């Protein structure tokens, strides 16, 4: 009978939460591989590392359930060790150690070297940009900064991720070159706040300069911007977007709300008038830009009037992409001192109302695409369809272009010109030309 001591360890990294966590898991896996470790992503392994999310209630619940599931596997003898890292662990480590003691060890978001050590690996500082990507081979996330200096009342990210820390431009270019060498054609730039990029390192906002450096990387065809903050947005970025074909005419700018009393309580540092002006400037500078945003409804003190202001503004602005979420009352945030006074059923009704309006807007905008041809990247084959995206759509969250796989053969990762012949509210159907 084989004993544990001679069994080769296989480390299974399980990722929960957002694209920033995906990136962190990929870096961890790259470090482990460089140390000669057998590492897999969400497959069978006798050592589990769970990278958790602790952002809002649903995400926390999913993370806790996943930890409990692996603790049970450990008790059943299916895994030998369970380690927990990421945002939930950063935020609630003492509570988790008390409530779920069967986890071998908990690590925070900045404790990668310590985690590697218990996995019998060394942290290799020279591995700039080395990671094992878990996304389809044609795109990858490029995290340009960590943490956030914004004081938003509802958000626990600064608690979990610390202050804003930009990665130097030259390091990001090296990372982009390595990704391109692996066949990555699309970079999705992520951070808690893209807008702030460079202020800590260079004493000025340098997002535009970073983009100018990244477009020079051979092999990269699309560069996409995720998570910009509306206050202090560096307008020169729009000029780069307009003039550089590699920069997708796309921006994800979470606005959260628009009623002035709520914006003030949220500590967003802006107003309805300023936000509306900014978006109009975006569209004037880059007329065919797609703007994605996210909104929160049911924030403490949100009146029916506040909600109606938001609802009518959504109708007026006609965002190309929009997500809406219910407010989550998070301890240790500024808003936690306020009374969570909007009933859950009212919150859900408001989400549904906003998304109903957005569904209609999306359907109307998609109808204008019928008969037109778009350059699309093919992400995957699913059932009877090849699934692609235009430059106006980000992976996992936006519209998709479906091509009948019984009629046409397309290669994953290729760019193909597709003529749209049918459109629904969130999907387009087309044929290669």
Short mmCIF file of C-alpha atoms in Angstrom, two decimals:
data_model
loop_
_atom_site.label_atom_id
_atom_site.label_comp_id
_atom_site.label_asym_id
_atom_site.label_seq_id
_atom_site.Cartn_x
_atom_site.Cartn_y
_atom_site.Cartn_z
CA UNK A 1 0.00 0.00 0.00
CA UNK A 2 1.38 3.41 -0.99
CA UNK A 3 1.86 5.94 1.75
CA UNK A 4 1.29 9.69 1.53
CA UNK A 5 5.02 10.35 1.82
CA UNK A 6 5.86 8.82 -1.58
CA UNK A 7 2.74 9.97 -3.43
CA UNK A 8 3.50 12.79 -5.88
CA UNK A 9 1.57 15.87 -4.82
CA UNK A 10 -0.79 17.44 -7.31
CA UNK A 11 -1.93 20.97 -6.41
CA UNK A 12 -5.43 21.93 -7.50
CA UNK A 13 -6.03 25.71 -7.61
CA UNK A 14 -9.72 26.64 -7.35
CA UNK A 15 -10.65 30.21 -8.35
CA UNK A 16 -13.73 32.11 -7.16
CA UNK A 17 -14.73 35.71 -7.84
CA UNK A 18 -13.56 38.30 -10.34
CA UNK A 19 -10.94 38.57 -13.08
CA UNK A 20 -8.42 39.94 -10.56
CA UNK A 21 -8.65 36.61 -8.72
CA UNK A 22 -8.25 34.72 -12.00
CA UNK A 23 -5.03 36.67 -12.57
CA UNK A 24 -3.76 35.99 -9.03
CA UNK A 25 -4.42 32.24 -9.44
CA UNK A 26 -2.52 32.26 -12.74
CA UNK A 27 0.49 33.94 -11.07
CA UNK A 28 0.38 31.38 -8.22
CA UNK A 29 0.25 28.53 -10.75
CA UNK A 30 3.14 30.05 -12.75
CA UNK A 31 5.25 30.20 -9.59
CA UNK A 32 4.40 26.60 -8.68
CA UNK A 33 5.21 25.34 -12.18
CA UNK A 34 8.56 27.22 -12.13
CA UNK A 35 9.28 25.30 -8.90
CA UNK A 36 8.65 22.01 -10.69
CA UNK A 37 5.30 21.41 -9.00
CA UNK A 38 2.43 19.47 -10.56
CA UNK A 39 -0.34 22.09 -10.65
CA UNK A 40 -3.84 22.02 -12.19
CA UNK A 41 -6.78 24.42 -12.29
CA UNK A 42 -10.09 23.14 -10.95
CA UNK A 43 -9.28 19.49 -11.57
CA UNK A 44 -8.54 16.59 -9.24
CA UNK A 45 -5.55 17.03 -6.92
CA UNK A 46 -4.59 15.87 -3.44
CA UNK A 47 -3.74 19.43 -2.31
CA UNK A 48 -6.40 22.14 -2.75
CA UNK A 49 -5.71 25.88 -2.79
CA UNK A 50 -8.96 27.87 -2.79
CA UNK A 51 -8.66 31.48 -3.99
CA UNK A 52 -11.72 33.11 -2.42
CA UNK A 53 -13.85 36.19 -3.03
CA UNK A 54 -15.12 38.31 -0.12
CA UNK A 55 -16.74 41.20 -1.97
CA UNK A 56 -20.49 40.85 -1.36
CA UNK A 57 -22.82 38.42 0.43
CA UNK A 58 -23.39 36.00 -2.51
CA UNK A 59 -19.67 35.77 -3.26
CA UNK A 60 -18.82 35.18 0.40
CA UNK A 61 -21.43 32.43 0.61
CA UNK A 62 -20.02 30.70 -2.49
CA UNK A 63 -16.50 30.90 -1.06
CA UNK A 64 -17.54 29.46 2.32
CA UNK A 65 -19.51 26.64 0.65
CA UNK A 66 -16.47 25.78 -1.49
CA UNK A 67 -14.18 25.71 1.58
CA UNK A 68 -16.66 23.44 3.40
CA UNK A 69 -16.88 21.17 0.36
CA UNK A 70 -13.08 20.68 0.30
CA UNK A 71 -12.88 20.27 4.09
CA UNK A 72 -15.42 17.43 3.69
CA UNK A 73 -13.26 15.92 0.92
CA UNK A 74 -10.32 16.08 3.30
CA UNK A 75 -12.32 14.31 6.03
CA UNK A 76 -13.35 11.68 3.47
CA UNK A 77 -9.70 11.10 2.53
CA UNK A 78 -10.11 12.46 -1.03
CA UNK A 79 -7.66 15.32 -0.50
CA UNK A 80 -4.74 15.56 1.92
CA UNK A 81 -4.52 19.31 2.51
CA UNK A 82 -6.70 22.39 2.05
CA UNK A 83 -5.27 25.93 1.94
CA UNK A 84 -7.36 29.09 1.58
CA UNK A 85 -6.20 32.41 0.14
CA UNK A 86 -7.74 35.51 -1.46
CA UNK A 87 -10.10 38.25 -0.35
CA UNK A 88 -12.36 36.32 2.04
CA UNK A 89 -9.31 34.98 3.84
CA UNK A 90 -7.74 38.46 3.99
CA UNK A 91 -10.91 39.96 5.42
CA UNK A 92 -12.09 37.28 7.85
CA UNK A 93 -9.04 35.17 8.70
CA UNK A 94 -9.57 35.07 12.53
CA UNK A 95 -13.28 34.19 12.10
CA UNK A 96 -12.54 31.52 9.49
CA UNK A 97 -9.79 29.94 11.63
CA UNK A 98 -12.31 29.65 14.47
CA UNK A 99 -15.34 28.54 12.41
CA UNK A 100 -13.59 26.20 9.92
CA UNK A 101 -10.48 24.96 11.77
CA UNK A 102 -9.97 21.91 9.50
CA UNK A 103 -8.38 24.12 6.83
CA UNK A 104 -4.61 23.61 7.04
CA UNK A 105 -3.79 27.32 6.76
CA UNK A 106 -5.34 30.64 5.70
CA UNK A 107 -3.46 33.30 3.71
CA UNK A 108 -4.26 36.92 2.84
CA UNK A 109 -4.05 38.62 -0.55
CA UNK A 110 -0.44 39.76 -0.06
CA UNK A 111 0.93 36.49 1.35
CA UNK A 112 1.86 34.67 -1.86
CA UNK A 113 5.49 34.00 -0.72
CA UNK A 114 4.21 32.45 2.54
CA UNK A 115 1.65 30.32 0.67
CA UNK A 116 4.35 29.10 -1.72
CA UNK A 117 6.56 28.22 1.22
CA UNK A 118 3.98 25.86 2.77
CA UNK A 119 3.59 24.32 -0.71
CA UNK A 120 7.38 23.76 -0.61
CA UNK A 121 8.07 26.30 -3.36
CA UNK A 122 10.18 29.45 -3.48
CA UNK A 123 8.83 32.82 -4.59
CA UNK A 124 10.79 33.67 -7.75
CA UNK A 125 11.06 37.45 -8.11
CA UNK A 126 12.55 37.15 -11.60
CA UNK A 127 9.33 35.67 -13.03
CA UNK A 128 7.94 38.97 -14.37
CA UNK A 129 4.81 38.09 -16.29
CA UNK A 130 5.25 34.33 -15.97
CA UNK A 131 1.92 32.68 -15.27
CA UNK A 132 -0.26 29.78 -16.35
CA UNK A 133 -3.27 31.30 -18.09
CA UNK A 134 -6.62 29.65 -17.43
CA UNK A 135 -8.63 31.68 -19.98
CA UNK A 136 -9.09 30.58 -23.62
CA UNK A 137 -5.70 30.91 -25.35
CA UNK A 138 -6.66 33.99 -27.39
CA UNK A 139 -7.19 36.40 -24.47
CA UNK A 140 -5.71 37.07 -21.05
CA UNK A 141 -6.19 39.51 -18.20
CA UNK A 142 -3.38 41.99 -17.58
CA UNK A 143 -3.55 43.40 -14.06
CA UNK A 144 -1.93 46.85 -14.18
CA UNK A 145 -2.43 47.83 -10.53
CA UNK A 146 -3.49 46.39 -7.20
CA UNK A 147 -5.63 47.95 -4.47
CA UNK A 148 -7.63 51.16 -4.37
CA UNK A 149 -7.38 54.63 -2.80
CA UNK A 150 -11.01 55.60 -3.42
CA UNK A 151 -13.23 56.13 -0.35
CA UNK A 152 -16.49 54.60 -1.74
CA UNK A 153 -18.78 53.98 1.20
CA UNK A 154 -20.15 50.59 0.10
CA UNK A 155 -16.88 48.94 -0.94
CA UNK A 156 -14.66 46.59 1.07
CA UNK A 157 -11.92 46.29 -1.58
CA UNK A 158 -9.43 48.64 0.18
CA UNK A 159 -9.82 46.46 3.31
CA UNK A 160 -8.97 43.33 1.31
CA UNK A 161 -6.53 44.67 -1.29
CA UNK A 162 -4.89 47.67 0.36
CA UNK A 163 -3.82 50.98 -1.19
CA UNK A 164 -3.44 51.53 -4.93
CA UNK A 165 -0.12 50.21 -6.27
CA UNK A 166 0.65 50.55 -9.99
CA UNK A 167 2.88 48.06 -11.82
CA UNK A 168 5.64 49.83 -13.81
CA UNK A 169 5.02 50.24 -17.55
CA UNK A 170 8.19 48.32 -18.50
CA UNK A 171 7.12 45.29 -16.40
CA UNK A 172 3.68 45.28 -18.02
CA UNK A 173 5.23 45.41 -21.50
CA UNK A 174 7.41 42.38 -20.63
CA UNK A 175 4.33 40.54 -19.37
CA UNK A 176 2.38 41.44 -22.53
CA UNK A 177 5.25 40.22 -24.73
CA UNK A 178 5.33 36.89 -22.90
CA UNK A 179 1.57 36.50 -23.27
CA UNK A 180 1.77 37.35 -26.99
CA UNK A 181 4.51 34.73 -27.42
CA UNK A 182 2.07 32.19 -25.95
CA UNK A 183 -0.54 33.10 -28.57
CA UNK A 184 -2.58 35.67 -26.63
CA UNK A 185 -4.12 38.19 -29.06
CA UNK A 186 -6.35 40.19 -26.71
CA UNK A 187 -5.32 41.87 -23.46
CA UNK A 188 -8.05 42.80 -21.01
CA UNK A 189 -6.58 45.49 -18.75
CA UNK A 190 -7.87 45.17 -15.20
CA UNK A 191 -7.34 46.93 -11.87
CA UNK A 192 -9.55 48.07 -9.03
CA UNK A 193 -9.18 51.50 -10.68
CA UNK A 194 -7.58 52.00 -14.13
CA UNK A 195 -8.13 55.77 -13.91
CA UNK A 196 -5.62 56.13 -11.06
CA UNK A 197 -2.87 54.22 -12.90
CA UNK A 198 0.57 55.78 -12.49
CA UNK A 199 -0.22 58.41 -9.84
CA UNK A 200 1.65 56.54 -7.13
CA UNK A 201 4.68 55.66 -9.29
CA UNK A 202 5.02 58.63 -11.63
CA UNK A 203 3.07 61.36 -9.78
CA UNK A 204 0.73 61.65 -12.79
CA UNK A 205 -1.92 59.52 -14.50
CA UNK A 206 -0.14 57.41 -17.10
CA UNK A 207 -2.82 55.11 -18.54
CA UNK A 208 -2.48 56.71 -22.00
CA UNK A 209 1.31 56.18 -21.95
CA UNK A 210 0.83 52.55 -20.92
CA UNK A 211 -1.55 52.00 -23.85
CA UNK A 212 0.95 53.59 -26.28
CA UNK A 213 3.60 51.14 -25.03
CA UNK A 214 1.33 48.08 -25.19
CA UNK A 215 0.14 48.69 -28.78
CA UNK A 216 3.76 48.17 -29.89
CA UNK A 217 3.72 44.53 -28.70
CA UNK A 218 3.71 42.24 -31.76
CA UNK A 219 0.93 39.65 -31.80
CA UNK A 220 -1.49 41.61 -29.64
CA UNK A 221 -4.45 42.73 -31.76
CA UNK A 222 -6.96 43.97 -29.18
CA UNK A 223 -6.49 45.86 -25.90
CA UNK A 224 -9.58 46.35 -23.75
CA UNK A 225 -10.15 48.62 -20.73
CA UNK A 226 -11.96 47.34 -17.65
CA UNK A 227 -12.89 49.15 -14.43
CA UNK A 228 -12.23 52.84 -14.94
CA UNK A 229 -13.36 55.31 -12.28
CA UNK A 230 -15.32 58.38 -13.48
CA UNK A 231 -13.62 60.96 -11.24
CA UNK A 232 -10.34 62.26 -12.65
CA UNK A 233 -10.53 60.18 -15.83
CA UNK A 234 -7.44 60.95 -18.01
CA UNK A 235 -9.10 62.26 -21.19
CA UNK A 236 -5.98 61.72 -23.31
CA UNK A 237 -6.86 58.00 -23.19
CA UNK A 238 -9.74 58.76 -25.58
CA UNK A 239 -7.30 60.21 -28.12
CA UNK A 240 -5.21 57.02 -27.98
CA UNK A 241 -8.36 54.90 -28.33
CA UNK A 242 -9.45 56.89 -31.37
CA UNK A 243 -6.07 56.77 -33.11
CA UNK A 244 -4.83 53.27 -32.24
CA UNK A 245 -6.73 50.45 -33.98
CA UNK A 246 -5.51 47.93 -31.39
CA UNK A 247 -7.35 49.72 -28.56
CA UNK A 248 -10.93 48.44 -28.57
CA UNK A 249 -13.57 51.17 -28.70
CA UNK A 250 -14.83 49.90 -25.37
CA UNK A 251 -14.67 50.96 -21.75
CA UNK A 252 -16.03 49.47 -18.54
CA UNK A 253 -16.76 52.34 -16.14
CA UNK A 254 -18.78 51.29 -13.06
CA UNK A 255 -20.95 54.33 -12.16
CA UNK A 256 -22.99 52.70 -9.34
CA UNK A 257 -25.79 55.31 -9.20
CA UNK A 258 -26.77 58.72 -10.57
CA UNK A 259 -29.11 60.39 -8.03
CA UNK A 260 -27.07 63.13 -6.34
CA UNK A 261 -28.09 62.27 -2.72
CA UNK A 262 -26.98 58.66 -3.25
CA UNK A 263 -23.74 59.62 -5.04
CA UNK A 264 -22.91 61.89 -2.11
CA UNK A 265 -23.64 59.21 0.49
CA UNK A 266 -21.65 56.69 -1.61
CA UNK A 267 -18.70 59.15 -1.49
CA UNK A 268 -18.22 58.90 -5.25
CA UNK A 269 -16.85 62.42 -5.61
CA UNK A 270 -19.10 63.30 -8.54
CA UNK A 271 -22.62 64.39 -9.48
CA UNK A 272 -25.25 63.47 -12.04
CA UNK A 273 -24.35 66.55 -14.13
CA UNK A 274 -20.59 65.78 -14.11
CA UNK A 275 -21.11 62.10 -14.92
CA UNK A 276 -23.50 62.84 -17.79
CA UNK A 277 -21.05 65.40 -19.19
CA UNK A 278 -18.19 62.88 -19.00
CA UNK A 279 -20.14 60.23 -20.90
CA UNK A 280 -21.13 62.74 -23.58
CA UNK A 281 -17.43 63.65 -23.94
CA UNK A 282 -16.61 59.94 -24.32
CA UNK A 283 -19.10 59.57 -27.14
CA UNK A 284 -18.07 62.80 -28.83
CA UNK A 285 -14.38 61.77 -28.82
CA UNK A 286 -14.99 58.14 -29.92
CA UNK A 287 -18.43 58.08 -31.60
CA UNK A 288 -18.73 54.28 -31.90
CA UNK A 289 -17.50 53.57 -28.35
CA UNK A 290 -19.29 50.89 -26.35
CA UNK A 291 -19.74 51.89 -22.70
CA UNK A 292 -20.33 49.19 -20.09
CA UNK A 293 -21.39 50.18 -16.60
CA UNK A 294 -22.64 48.61 -13.38
CA UNK A 295 -25.25 50.02 -11.01
CA UNK A 296 -26.27 49.36 -7.41
CA UNK A 297 -29.90 49.63 -6.30
CA UNK A 298 -31.28 49.49 -2.75
CA UNK A 299 -28.41 51.47 -1.20
CA UNK A 300 -29.30 52.75 2.33
CA UNK A 301 -31.67 55.70 2.06
CA UNK A 302 -32.46 55.15 -1.64
CA UNK A 303 -35.96 56.58 -2.03
CA UNK A 304 -38.42 55.79 -4.79
CA UNK A 305 -37.56 59.20 -6.21
CA UNK A 306 -33.82 58.36 -6.24
CA UNK A 307 -34.57 55.10 -8.01
CA UNK A 308 -36.79 56.82 -10.57
CA UNK A 309 -33.97 59.31 -11.27
CA UNK A 310 -31.68 56.35 -11.94
CA UNK A 311 -34.26 54.51 -14.03
CA UNK A 312 -34.99 57.49 -16.29
CA UNK A 313 -31.28 58.20 -16.68
CA UNK A 314 -30.68 54.59 -17.84
CA UNK A 315 -33.40 55.12 -20.45
CA UNK A 316 -31.84 58.42 -21.53
CA UNK A 317 -28.18 57.27 -21.70
CA UNK A 318 -28.85 54.02 -23.60
CA UNK A 319 -25.76 52.19 -22.39
CA UNK A 320 -24.57 49.51 -24.78
CA UNK A 321 -23.83 47.19 -21.84
CA UNK A 322 -25.11 47.37 -18.27
CA UNK A 323 -25.24 45.20 -15.17
CA UNK A 324 -27.30 45.93 -12.06
CA UNK A 325 -26.88 44.55 -8.55
CA UNK A 326 -28.62 44.83 -5.19
CA UNK A 327 -26.76 46.63 -2.41
CA UNK A 328 -24.90 44.34 -0.01
CA UNK A 329 -24.44 45.62 3.58
CA UNK A 330 -20.72 45.00 4.25
CA UNK A 331 -19.17 45.30 7.71
CA UNK A 332 -16.22 47.68 8.16
CA UNK A 333 -17.36 49.82 5.24
CA UNK A 334 -18.50 53.41 5.74
CA UNK A 335 -22.07 52.56 4.61
CA UNK A 336 -22.32 49.84 7.28
CA UNK A 337 -23.02 52.64 9.77
CA UNK A 338 -26.19 53.45 7.78
CA UNK A 339 -29.42 51.55 8.18
CA UNK A 340 -29.91 48.94 5.42
CA UNK A 341 -33.48 50.19 5.07
CA UNK A 342 -34.57 49.12 1.57
CA UNK A 343 -36.39 45.76 1.83
CA UNK A 344 -34.89 42.85 -0.12
CA UNK A 345 -38.00 42.40 -2.29
CA UNK A 346 -37.89 46.11 -3.23
CA UNK A 347 -34.19 45.77 -4.10
CA UNK A 348 -34.95 42.81 -6.38
CA UNK A 349 -37.88 44.60 -8.02
CA UNK A 350 -35.61 47.55 -8.78
CA UNK A 351 -32.88 45.33 -10.26
CA UNK A 352 -35.43 43.60 -12.45
CA UNK A 353 -36.91 46.90 -13.60
CA UNK A 354 -33.49 48.28 -14.62
CA UNK A 355 -32.52 45.06 -16.41
CA UNK A 356 -35.86 44.96 -18.24
CA UNK A 357 -35.16 48.45 -19.61
CA UNK A 358 -31.58 47.46 -20.50
CA UNK A 359 -32.75 44.31 -22.27
CA UNK A 360 -34.98 46.41 -24.53
CA UNK A 361 -32.17 48.94 -25.20
CA UNK A 362 -29.75 46.12 -26.01
CA UNK A 363 -32.29 44.53 -28.38
CA UNK A 364 -32.83 47.83 -30.20
CA UNK A 365 -29.07 48.51 -30.50
CA UNK A 366 -28.47 44.95 -31.73
CA UNK A 367 -31.09 45.31 -34.49
CA UNK A 368 -28.95 48.08 -36.01
CA UNK A 369 -26.12 45.54 -36.44
CA UNK A 370 -28.14 43.23 -38.72
CA UNK A 371 -26.71 43.27 -42.25
CA UNK A 372 -23.36 44.70 -41.08
CA UNK A 373 -20.02 42.88 -40.96
CA UNK A 374 -17.81 42.86 -37.86
CA UNK A 375 -14.33 41.57 -37.09
CA UNK A 376 -14.87 38.90 -34.43
CA UNK A 377 -12.57 36.72 -32.36
CA UNK A 378 -13.68 33.09 -31.91
CA UNK A 379 -13.51 32.11 -28.23
CA UNK A 380 -14.88 28.56 -28.24
CA UNK A 381 -17.24 25.97 -29.71
CA UNK A 382 -20.34 25.21 -27.67
CA UNK A 383 -22.93 22.69 -28.85
CA UNK A 384 -23.83 23.48 -32.47
CA UNK A 385 -22.24 26.94 -32.46
CA UNK A 386 -18.89 28.64 -32.64
CA UNK A 387 -19.00 31.52 -30.15
CA UNK A 388 -17.24 34.77 -30.98
CA UNK A 389 -17.15 38.42 -29.91
CA UNK A 390 -16.81 41.80 -31.58
CA UNK A 391 -14.39 44.43 -30.24
CA UNK A 392 -17.43 45.90 -28.46
CA UNK A 393 -17.82 42.85 -26.22
CA UNK A 394 -15.75 41.59 -23.32
CA UNK A 395 -15.42 37.90 -22.42
CA UNK A 396 -18.03 36.34 -20.11
CA UNK A 397 -20.07 39.52 -19.48
CA UNK A 398 -21.18 40.87 -22.87
CA UNK A 399 -22.96 39.94 -26.09
CA UNK A 400 -21.76 36.99 -28.14
CA UNK A 401 -21.80 36.22 -31.86
CA UNK A 402 -23.01 32.71 -32.71
CA UNK A 403 -22.08 30.93 -35.96
CA UNK A 404 -23.69 27.64 -37.02
CA UNK A 405 -20.98 24.97 -36.61
CA UNK A 406 -22.90 22.53 -38.83
CA UNK A 407 -22.45 24.90 -41.78
CA UNK A 408 -19.11 26.55 -41.08
CA UNK A 409 -15.76 25.56 -39.58
CA UNK A 410 -13.91 28.22 -37.58
CA UNK A 411 -10.74 27.99 -35.50
CA UNK A 412 -10.71 29.05 -31.86
CA UNK A 413 -8.55 32.14 -31.41
CA UNK A 414 -8.86 33.29 -35.02
CA UNK A 415 -10.20 36.68 -36.07
CA UNK A 416 -12.98 36.32 -38.63
CA UNK A 417 -15.20 38.82 -40.47
CA UNK A 418 -18.80 37.86 -39.67
CA UNK A 419 -21.91 39.30 -41.28
CA UNK A 420 -24.78 39.57 -38.77
CA UNK A 421 -28.07 38.19 -40.08
CA UNK A 422 -30.12 37.99 -36.87
CA UNK A 423 -30.09 39.71 -33.47
CA UNK A 424 -31.66 39.07 -30.07
CA UNK A 425 -31.36 41.18 -26.91
CA UNK A 426 -27.96 39.75 -25.90
CA UNK A 427 -26.90 37.51 -28.81
CA UNK A 428 -26.04 38.06 -32.47
CA UNK A 429 -26.15 35.37 -35.18
CA UNK A 430 -24.04 35.55 -38.31
CA UNK A 431 -22.00 33.93 -41.06
CA UNK A 432 -18.32 34.34 -42.01
CA UNK A 433 -17.72 36.35 -45.18
#
